[in-house]
PDB file of C-alpha atoms in Angstrom:
ATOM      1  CA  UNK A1434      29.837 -31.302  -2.073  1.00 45.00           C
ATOM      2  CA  UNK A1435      28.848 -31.185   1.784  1.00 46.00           C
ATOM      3  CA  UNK A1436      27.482 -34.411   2.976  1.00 45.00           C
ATOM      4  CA  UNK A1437      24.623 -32.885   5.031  1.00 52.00           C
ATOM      5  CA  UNK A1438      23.024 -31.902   1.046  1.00 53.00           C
ATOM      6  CA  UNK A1439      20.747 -34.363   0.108  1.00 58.00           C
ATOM      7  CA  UNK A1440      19.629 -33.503  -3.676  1.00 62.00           C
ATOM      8  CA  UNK A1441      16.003 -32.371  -4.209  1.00 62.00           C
ATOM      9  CA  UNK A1442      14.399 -34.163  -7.405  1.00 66.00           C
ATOM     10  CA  UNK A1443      13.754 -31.542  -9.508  1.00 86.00           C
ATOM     11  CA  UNK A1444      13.146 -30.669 -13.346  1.00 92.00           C
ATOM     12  CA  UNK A1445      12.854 -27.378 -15.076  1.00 95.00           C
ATOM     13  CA  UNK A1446       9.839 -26.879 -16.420  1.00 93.00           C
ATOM     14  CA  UNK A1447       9.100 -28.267 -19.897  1.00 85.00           C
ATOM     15  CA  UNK A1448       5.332 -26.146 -20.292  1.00 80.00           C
ATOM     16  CA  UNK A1449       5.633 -23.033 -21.286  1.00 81.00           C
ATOM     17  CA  UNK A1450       5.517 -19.829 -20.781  1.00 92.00           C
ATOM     18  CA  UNK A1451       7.768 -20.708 -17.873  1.00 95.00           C
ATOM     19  CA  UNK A1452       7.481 -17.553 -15.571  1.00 96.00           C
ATOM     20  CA  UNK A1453      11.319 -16.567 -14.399  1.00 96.00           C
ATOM     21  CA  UNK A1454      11.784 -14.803 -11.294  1.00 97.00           C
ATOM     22  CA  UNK A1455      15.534 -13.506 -11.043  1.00 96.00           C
ATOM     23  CA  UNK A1456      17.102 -13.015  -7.909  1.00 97.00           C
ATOM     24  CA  UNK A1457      20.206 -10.737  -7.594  1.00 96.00           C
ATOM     25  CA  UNK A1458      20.995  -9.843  -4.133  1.00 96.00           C
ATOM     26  CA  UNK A1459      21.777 -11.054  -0.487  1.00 96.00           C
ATOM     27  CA  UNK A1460      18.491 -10.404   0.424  1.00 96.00           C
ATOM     28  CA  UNK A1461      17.064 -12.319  -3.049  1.00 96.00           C
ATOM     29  CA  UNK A1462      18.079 -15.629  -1.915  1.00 97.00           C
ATOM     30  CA  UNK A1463      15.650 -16.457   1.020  1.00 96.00           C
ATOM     31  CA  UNK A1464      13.133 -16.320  -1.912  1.00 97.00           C
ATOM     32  CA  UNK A1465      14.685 -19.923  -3.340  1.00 97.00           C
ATOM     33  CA  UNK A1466      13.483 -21.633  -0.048  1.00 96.00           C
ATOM     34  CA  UNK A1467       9.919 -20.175   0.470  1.00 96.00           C
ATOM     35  CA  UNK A1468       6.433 -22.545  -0.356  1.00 93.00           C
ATOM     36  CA  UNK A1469       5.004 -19.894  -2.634  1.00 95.00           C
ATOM     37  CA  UNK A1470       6.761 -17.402  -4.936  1.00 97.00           C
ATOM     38  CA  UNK A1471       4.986 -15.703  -8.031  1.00 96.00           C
ATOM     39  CA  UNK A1472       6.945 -17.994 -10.523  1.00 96.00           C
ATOM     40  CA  UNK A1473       7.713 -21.082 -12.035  1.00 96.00           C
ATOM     41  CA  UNK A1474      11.333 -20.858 -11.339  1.00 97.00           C
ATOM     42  CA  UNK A1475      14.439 -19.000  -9.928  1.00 98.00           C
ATOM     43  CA  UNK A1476      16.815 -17.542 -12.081  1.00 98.00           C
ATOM     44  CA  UNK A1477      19.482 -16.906  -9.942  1.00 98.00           C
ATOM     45  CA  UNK A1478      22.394 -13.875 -11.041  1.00 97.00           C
ATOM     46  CA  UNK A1479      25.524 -15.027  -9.688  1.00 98.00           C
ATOM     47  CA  UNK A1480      27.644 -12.589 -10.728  1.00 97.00           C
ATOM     48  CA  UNK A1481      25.770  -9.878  -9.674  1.00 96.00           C
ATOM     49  CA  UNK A1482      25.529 -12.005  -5.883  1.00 97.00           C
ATOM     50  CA  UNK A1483      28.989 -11.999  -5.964  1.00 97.00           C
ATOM     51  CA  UNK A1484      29.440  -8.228  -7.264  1.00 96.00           C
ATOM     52  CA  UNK A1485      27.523  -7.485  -4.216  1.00 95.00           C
ATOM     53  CA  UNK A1486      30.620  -9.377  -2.148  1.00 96.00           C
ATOM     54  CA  UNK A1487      27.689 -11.862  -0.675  1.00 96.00           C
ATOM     55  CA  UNK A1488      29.917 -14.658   0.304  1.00 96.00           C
ATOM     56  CA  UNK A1489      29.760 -17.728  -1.877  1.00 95.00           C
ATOM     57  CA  UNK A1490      29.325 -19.902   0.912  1.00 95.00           C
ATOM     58  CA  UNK A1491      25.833 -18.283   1.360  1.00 96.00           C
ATOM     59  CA  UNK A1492      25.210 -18.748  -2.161  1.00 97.00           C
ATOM     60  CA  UNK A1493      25.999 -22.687  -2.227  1.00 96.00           C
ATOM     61  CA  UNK A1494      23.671 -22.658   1.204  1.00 96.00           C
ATOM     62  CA  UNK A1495      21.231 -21.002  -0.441  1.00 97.00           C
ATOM     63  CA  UNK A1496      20.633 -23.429  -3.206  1.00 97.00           C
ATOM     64  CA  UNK A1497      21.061 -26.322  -1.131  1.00 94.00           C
ATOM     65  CA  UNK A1498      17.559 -25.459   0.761  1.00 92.00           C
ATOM     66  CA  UNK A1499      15.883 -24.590  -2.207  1.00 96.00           C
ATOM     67  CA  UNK A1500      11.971 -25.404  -3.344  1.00 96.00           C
ATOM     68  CA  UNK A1501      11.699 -24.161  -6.567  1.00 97.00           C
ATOM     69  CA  UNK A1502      13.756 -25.441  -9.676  1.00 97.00           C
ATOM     70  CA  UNK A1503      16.525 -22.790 -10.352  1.00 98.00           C
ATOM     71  CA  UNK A1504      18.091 -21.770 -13.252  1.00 98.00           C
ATOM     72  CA  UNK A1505      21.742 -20.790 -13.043  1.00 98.00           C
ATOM     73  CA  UNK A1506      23.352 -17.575 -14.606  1.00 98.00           C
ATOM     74  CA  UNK A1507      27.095 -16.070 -14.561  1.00 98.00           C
ATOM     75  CA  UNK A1508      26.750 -13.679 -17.022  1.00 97.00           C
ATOM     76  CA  UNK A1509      29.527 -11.611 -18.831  1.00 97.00           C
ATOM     77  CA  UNK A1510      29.838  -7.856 -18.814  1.00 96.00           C
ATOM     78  CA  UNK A1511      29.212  -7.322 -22.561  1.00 95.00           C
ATOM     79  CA  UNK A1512      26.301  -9.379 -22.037  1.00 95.00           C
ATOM     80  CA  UNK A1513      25.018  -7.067 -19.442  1.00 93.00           C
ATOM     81  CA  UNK A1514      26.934  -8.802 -16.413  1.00 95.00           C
ATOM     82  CA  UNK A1515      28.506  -7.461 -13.399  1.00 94.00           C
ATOM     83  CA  UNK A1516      31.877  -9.539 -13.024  1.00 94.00           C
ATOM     84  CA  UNK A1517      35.182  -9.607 -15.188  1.00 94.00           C
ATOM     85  CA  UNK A1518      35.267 -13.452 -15.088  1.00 95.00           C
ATOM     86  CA  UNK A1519      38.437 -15.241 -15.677  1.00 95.00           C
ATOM     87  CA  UNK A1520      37.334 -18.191 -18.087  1.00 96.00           C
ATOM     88  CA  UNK A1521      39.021 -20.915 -16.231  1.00 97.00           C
ATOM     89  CA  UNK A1522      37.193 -19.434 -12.984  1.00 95.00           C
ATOM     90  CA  UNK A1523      33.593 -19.538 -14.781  1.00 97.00           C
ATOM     91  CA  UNK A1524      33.819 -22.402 -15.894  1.00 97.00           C
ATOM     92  CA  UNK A1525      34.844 -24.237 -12.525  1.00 97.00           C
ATOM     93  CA  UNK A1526      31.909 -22.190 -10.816  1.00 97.00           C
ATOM     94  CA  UNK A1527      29.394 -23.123 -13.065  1.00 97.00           C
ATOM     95  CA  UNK A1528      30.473 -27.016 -12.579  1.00 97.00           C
ATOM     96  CA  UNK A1529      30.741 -26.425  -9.071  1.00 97.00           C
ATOM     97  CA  UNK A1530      27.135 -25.151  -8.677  1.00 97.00           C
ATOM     98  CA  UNK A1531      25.562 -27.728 -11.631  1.00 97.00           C
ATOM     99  CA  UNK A1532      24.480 -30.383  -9.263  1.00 96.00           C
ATOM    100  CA  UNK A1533      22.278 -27.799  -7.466  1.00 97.00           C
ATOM    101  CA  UNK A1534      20.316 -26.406 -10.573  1.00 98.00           C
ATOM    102  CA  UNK A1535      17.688 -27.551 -12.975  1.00 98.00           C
ATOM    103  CA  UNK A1536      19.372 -25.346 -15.925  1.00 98.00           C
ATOM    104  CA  UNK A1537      22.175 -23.397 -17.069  1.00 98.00           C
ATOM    105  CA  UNK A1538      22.457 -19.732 -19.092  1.00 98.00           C
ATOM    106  CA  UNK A1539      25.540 -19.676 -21.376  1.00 98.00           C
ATOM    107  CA  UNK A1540      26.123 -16.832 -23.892  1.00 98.00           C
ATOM    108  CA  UNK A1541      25.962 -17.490 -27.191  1.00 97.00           C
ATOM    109  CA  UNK A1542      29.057 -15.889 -27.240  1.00 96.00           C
ATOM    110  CA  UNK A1543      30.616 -17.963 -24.623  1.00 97.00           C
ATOM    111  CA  UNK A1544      29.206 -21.479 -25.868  1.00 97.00           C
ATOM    112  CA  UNK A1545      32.600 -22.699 -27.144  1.00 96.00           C
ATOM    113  CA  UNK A1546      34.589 -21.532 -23.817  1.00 97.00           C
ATOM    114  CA  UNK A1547      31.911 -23.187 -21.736  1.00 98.00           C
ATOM    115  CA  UNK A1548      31.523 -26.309 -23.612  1.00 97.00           C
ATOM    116  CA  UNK A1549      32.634 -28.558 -21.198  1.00 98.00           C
ATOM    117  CA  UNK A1550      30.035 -26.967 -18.806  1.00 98.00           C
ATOM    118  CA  UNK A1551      27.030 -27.527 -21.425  1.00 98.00           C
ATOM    119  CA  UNK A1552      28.512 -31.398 -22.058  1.00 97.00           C
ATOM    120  CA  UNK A1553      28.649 -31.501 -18.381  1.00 98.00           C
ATOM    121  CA  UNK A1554      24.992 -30.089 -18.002  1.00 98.00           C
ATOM    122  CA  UNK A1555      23.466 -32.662 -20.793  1.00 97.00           C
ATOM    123  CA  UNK A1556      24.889 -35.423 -19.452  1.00 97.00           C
ATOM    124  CA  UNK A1557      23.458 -35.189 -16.239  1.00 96.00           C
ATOM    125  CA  UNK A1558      19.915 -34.085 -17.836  1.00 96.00           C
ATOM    126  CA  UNK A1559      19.796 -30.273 -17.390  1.00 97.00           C
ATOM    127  CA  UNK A1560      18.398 -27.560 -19.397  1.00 97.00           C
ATOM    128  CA  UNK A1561      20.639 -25.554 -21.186  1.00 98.00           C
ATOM    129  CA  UNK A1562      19.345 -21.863 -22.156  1.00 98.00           C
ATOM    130  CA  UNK A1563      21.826 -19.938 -25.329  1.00 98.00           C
ATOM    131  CA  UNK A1564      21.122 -16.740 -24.822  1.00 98.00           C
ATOM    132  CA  UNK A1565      22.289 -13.424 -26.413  1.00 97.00           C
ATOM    133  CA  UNK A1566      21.842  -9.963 -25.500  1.00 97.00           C
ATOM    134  CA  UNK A1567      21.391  -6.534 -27.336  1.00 95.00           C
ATOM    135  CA  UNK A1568      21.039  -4.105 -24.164  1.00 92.00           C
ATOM    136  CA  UNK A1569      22.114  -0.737 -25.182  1.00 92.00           C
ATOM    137  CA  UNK A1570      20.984  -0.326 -29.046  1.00 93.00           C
ATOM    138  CA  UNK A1571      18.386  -3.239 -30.825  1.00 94.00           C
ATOM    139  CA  UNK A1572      19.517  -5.944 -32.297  1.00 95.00           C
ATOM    140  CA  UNK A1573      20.569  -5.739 -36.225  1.00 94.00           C
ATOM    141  CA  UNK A1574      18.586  -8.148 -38.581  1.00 94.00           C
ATOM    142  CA  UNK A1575      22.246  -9.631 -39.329  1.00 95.00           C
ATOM    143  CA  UNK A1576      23.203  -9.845 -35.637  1.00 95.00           C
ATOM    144  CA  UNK A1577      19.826 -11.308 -35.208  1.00 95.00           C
ATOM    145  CA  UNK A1578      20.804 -13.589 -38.031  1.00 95.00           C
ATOM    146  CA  UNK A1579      23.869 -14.761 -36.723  1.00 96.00           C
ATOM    147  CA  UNK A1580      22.160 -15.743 -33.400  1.00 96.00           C
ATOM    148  CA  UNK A1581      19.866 -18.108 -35.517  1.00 95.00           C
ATOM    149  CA  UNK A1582      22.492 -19.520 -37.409  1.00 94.00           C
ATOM    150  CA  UNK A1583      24.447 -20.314 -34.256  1.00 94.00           C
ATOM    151  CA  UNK A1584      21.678 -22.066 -32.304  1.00 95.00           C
ATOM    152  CA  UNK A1585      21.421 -25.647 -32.761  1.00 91.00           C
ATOM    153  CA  UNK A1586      17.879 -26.863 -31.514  1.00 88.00           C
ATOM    154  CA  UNK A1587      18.611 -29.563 -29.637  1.00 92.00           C
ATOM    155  CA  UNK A1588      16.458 -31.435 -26.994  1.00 93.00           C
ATOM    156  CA  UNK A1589      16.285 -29.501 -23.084  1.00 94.00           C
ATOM    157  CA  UNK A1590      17.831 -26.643 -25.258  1.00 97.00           C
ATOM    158  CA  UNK A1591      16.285 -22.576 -25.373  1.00 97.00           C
ATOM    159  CA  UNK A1592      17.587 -19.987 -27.678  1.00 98.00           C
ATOM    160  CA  UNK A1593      16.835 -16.554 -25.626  1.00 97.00           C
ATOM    161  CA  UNK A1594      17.126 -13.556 -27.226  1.00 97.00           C
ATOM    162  CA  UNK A1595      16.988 -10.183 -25.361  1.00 95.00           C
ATOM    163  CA  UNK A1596      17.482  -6.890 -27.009  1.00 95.00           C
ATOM    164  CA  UNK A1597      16.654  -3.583 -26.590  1.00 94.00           C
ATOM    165  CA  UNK A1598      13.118  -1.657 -28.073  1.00 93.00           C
ATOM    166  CA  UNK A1599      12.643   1.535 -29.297  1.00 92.00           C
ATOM    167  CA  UNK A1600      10.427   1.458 -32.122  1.00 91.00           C
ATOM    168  CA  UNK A1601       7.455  -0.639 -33.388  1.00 90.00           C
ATOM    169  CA  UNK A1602       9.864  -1.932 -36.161  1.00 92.00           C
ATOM    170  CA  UNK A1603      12.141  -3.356 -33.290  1.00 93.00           C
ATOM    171  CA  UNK A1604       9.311  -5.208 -31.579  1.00 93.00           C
ATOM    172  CA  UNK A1605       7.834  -6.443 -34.869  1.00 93.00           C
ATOM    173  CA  UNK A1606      11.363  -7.694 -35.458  1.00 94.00           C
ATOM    174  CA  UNK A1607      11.696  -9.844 -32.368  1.00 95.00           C
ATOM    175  CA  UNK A1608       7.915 -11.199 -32.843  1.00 95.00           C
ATOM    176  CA  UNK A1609       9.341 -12.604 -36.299  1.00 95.00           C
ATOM    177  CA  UNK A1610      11.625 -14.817 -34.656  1.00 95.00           C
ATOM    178  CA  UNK A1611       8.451 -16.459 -32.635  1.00 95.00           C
ATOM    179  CA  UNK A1612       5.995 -16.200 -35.792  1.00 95.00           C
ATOM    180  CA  UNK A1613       8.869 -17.855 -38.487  1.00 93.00           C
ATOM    181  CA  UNK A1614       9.834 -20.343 -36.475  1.00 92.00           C
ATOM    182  CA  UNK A1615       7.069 -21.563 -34.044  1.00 90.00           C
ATOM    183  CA  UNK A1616       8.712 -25.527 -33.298  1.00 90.00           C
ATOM    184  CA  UNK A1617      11.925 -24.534 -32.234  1.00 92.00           C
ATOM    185  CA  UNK A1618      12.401 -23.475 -28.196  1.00 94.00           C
ATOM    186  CA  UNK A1619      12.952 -19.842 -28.568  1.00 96.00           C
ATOM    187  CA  UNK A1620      12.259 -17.162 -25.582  1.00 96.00           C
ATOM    188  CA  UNK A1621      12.604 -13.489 -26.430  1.00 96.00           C
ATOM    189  CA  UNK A1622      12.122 -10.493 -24.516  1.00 92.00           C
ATOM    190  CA  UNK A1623      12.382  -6.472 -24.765  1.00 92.00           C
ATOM    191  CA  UNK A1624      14.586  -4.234 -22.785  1.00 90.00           C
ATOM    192  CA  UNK A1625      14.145  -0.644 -22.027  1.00 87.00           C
ATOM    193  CA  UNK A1626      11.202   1.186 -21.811  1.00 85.00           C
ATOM    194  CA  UNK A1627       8.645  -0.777 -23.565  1.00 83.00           C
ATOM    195  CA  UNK A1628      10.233  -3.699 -22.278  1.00 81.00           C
ATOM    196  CA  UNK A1629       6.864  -4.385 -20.234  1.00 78.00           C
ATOM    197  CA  UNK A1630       4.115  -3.996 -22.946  1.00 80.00           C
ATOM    198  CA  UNK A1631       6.762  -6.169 -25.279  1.00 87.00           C
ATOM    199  CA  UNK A1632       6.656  -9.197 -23.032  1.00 84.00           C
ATOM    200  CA  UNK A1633       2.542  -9.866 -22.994  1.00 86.00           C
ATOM    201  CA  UNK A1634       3.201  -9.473 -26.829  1.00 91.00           C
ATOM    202  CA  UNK A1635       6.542 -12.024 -27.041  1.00 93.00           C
ATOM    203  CA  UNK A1636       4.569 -14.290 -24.533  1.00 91.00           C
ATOM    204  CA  UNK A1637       1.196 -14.487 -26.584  1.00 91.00           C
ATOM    205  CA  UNK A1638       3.389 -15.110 -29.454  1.00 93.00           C
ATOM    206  CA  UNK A1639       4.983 -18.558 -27.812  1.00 93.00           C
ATOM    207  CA  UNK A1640       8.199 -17.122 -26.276  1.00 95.00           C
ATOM    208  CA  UNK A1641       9.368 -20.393 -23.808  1.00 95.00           C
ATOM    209  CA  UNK A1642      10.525 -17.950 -20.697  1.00 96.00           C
ATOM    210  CA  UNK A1643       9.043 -14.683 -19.287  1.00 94.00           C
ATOM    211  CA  UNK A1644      11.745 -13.273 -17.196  1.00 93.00           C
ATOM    212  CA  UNK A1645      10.289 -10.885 -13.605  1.00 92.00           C
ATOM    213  CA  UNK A1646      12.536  -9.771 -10.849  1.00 94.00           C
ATOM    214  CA  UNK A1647      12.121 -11.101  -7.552  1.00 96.00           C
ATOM    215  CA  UNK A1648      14.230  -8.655  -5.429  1.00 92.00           C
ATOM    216  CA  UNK A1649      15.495  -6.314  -8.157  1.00 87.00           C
ATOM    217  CA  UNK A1650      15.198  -5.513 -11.884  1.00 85.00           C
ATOM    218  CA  UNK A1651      18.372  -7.483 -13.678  1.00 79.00           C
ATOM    219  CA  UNK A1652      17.351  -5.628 -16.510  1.00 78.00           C
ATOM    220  CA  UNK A1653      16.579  -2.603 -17.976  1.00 75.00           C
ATOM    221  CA  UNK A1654      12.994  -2.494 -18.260  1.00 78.00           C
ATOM    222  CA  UNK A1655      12.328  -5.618 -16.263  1.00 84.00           C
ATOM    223  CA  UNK A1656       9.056  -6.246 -14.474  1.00 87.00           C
ATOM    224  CA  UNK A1657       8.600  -8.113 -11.062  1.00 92.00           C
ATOM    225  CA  UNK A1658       7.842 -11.226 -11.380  1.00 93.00           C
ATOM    226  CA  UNK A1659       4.025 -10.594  -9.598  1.00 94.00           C
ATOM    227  CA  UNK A1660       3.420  -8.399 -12.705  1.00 92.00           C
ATOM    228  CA  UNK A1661       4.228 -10.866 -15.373  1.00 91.00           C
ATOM    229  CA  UNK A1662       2.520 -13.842 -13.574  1.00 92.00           C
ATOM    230  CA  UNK A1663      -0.632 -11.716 -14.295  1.00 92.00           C
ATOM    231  CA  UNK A1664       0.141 -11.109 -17.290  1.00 88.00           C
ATOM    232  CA  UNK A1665       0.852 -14.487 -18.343  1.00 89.00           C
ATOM    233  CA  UNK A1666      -2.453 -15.561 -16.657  1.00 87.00           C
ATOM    234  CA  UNK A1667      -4.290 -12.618 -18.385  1.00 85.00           C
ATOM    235  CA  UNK A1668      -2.539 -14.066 -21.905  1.00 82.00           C
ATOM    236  CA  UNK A1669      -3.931 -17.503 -21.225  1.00 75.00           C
ATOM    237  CA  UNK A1670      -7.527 -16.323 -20.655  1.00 73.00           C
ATOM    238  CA  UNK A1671      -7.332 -14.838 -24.390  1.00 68.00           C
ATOM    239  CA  UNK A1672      -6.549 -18.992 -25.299  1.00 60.00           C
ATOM    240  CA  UNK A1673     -10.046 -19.710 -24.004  1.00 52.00           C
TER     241      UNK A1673
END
């Protein structure tokens, strides 16, 4: 770690909704080191930065300026990322970039490959966000089921659960997981379409993180992060 970085005291937000504002591109990054953004925090795509071939030093400086806590995703291909990681390279990336970050994204699918980088990530008091994806078709109530049964609710730890919409059922679906189980730190989202009228629904509902793009969408669907800041502010007027 340079010696010129001095660490900025940070914590990822424990209120929620926490408003998300993803940043994917070269461009993206000078968003992490401006006063005022329309979010709570950054969620910021590494793989896609580094699809894009912007160098990784530019990356590190990036988050070494930042303002704003920032949480930290490598996502896989099935998952709806853009690299082929080697697992031995994720994993040393992800430690590599830890003391910069306020909170890590691991797969559900990934959890027992990265485990060393979620040990790594409680131990130094960072938030830790399981998340699976159902991008192209929705979710099955038995996927959905298996995504529950994985999830251990432990403390600085958020299930998110993102899958795609295409019927009233599959909404109603997704609400269930917020309306059956309204202690445990759960965030769930639409894709596709209806992804945007989903979210004020999902958010009303208690859902932990509402995910808006800062430079572009990272997801099919996605809103920019203005638009769900209004929302969520519009959702909070309803609370009285």
């Amino acid at each position: 770690m340079p010696k010129r970085w001095k660490k900025n005291i940070m914590k990822f937000p424990e209120t929620h909704p926490v408003v998300l504002g993803t940043v994917r591109t070269a461009a993206g990054l000078r968003y992490l080191a401006k006063k005022e953004i329309p979010a709570d925090a950054v969620e910021v795509r590494i793989d896609a930065l580094l699809a894009e071939e912007v160098p990784f030093e530019k990356i590190e400086a990036a988050l070494q300026t930042k303002k704003h806590p920032v949480l930290l995703t490598l996502r896989i291909p099935a998952e709806g990322g853009q690299i082929e990681w080697n697992v031995k390279e994720r994993r040393e990336l992800f430690l590599r970039l830890l003391p910069y970050v306020e909170a890590i994204d691991v797969e559900l699918a990934t959890a027992r490959a990265m485990q060393p980088v979620i040990d790594e990530a409680r131990r130094t008091g960072k938030t830790v966000v399981l998340s699976a994806h159902a991008i192209e078709t929705p979710a099955k109530p038995a996927q959905i089921a298996r995504w529950i049964e994985q999830f251990d609710p432990l403390p600085a730890t958020i299930l998110k659960i993102a899958a795609r919409i295409k019927s009233w059922r599959d909404l109603q679906q997704l609400a269930a997981l917020l309306v059956n189980r309204p202690e445990w730190p759960i965030a769930v989202m639409g894709l596709g379409p209806y992804a945007p009228q989903s979210r004020s629904v999902l958010t009303a509902l208690g859902s932990r993180l509402v995910y808006g793009y800062l430079d572009q969408a990272a997801a099919p669907g996605q809103p920019s992060a203005a638009e769900v800041r209004k929302m969520v502010l519009a959702v909070r007027n309803l609370e009285g």
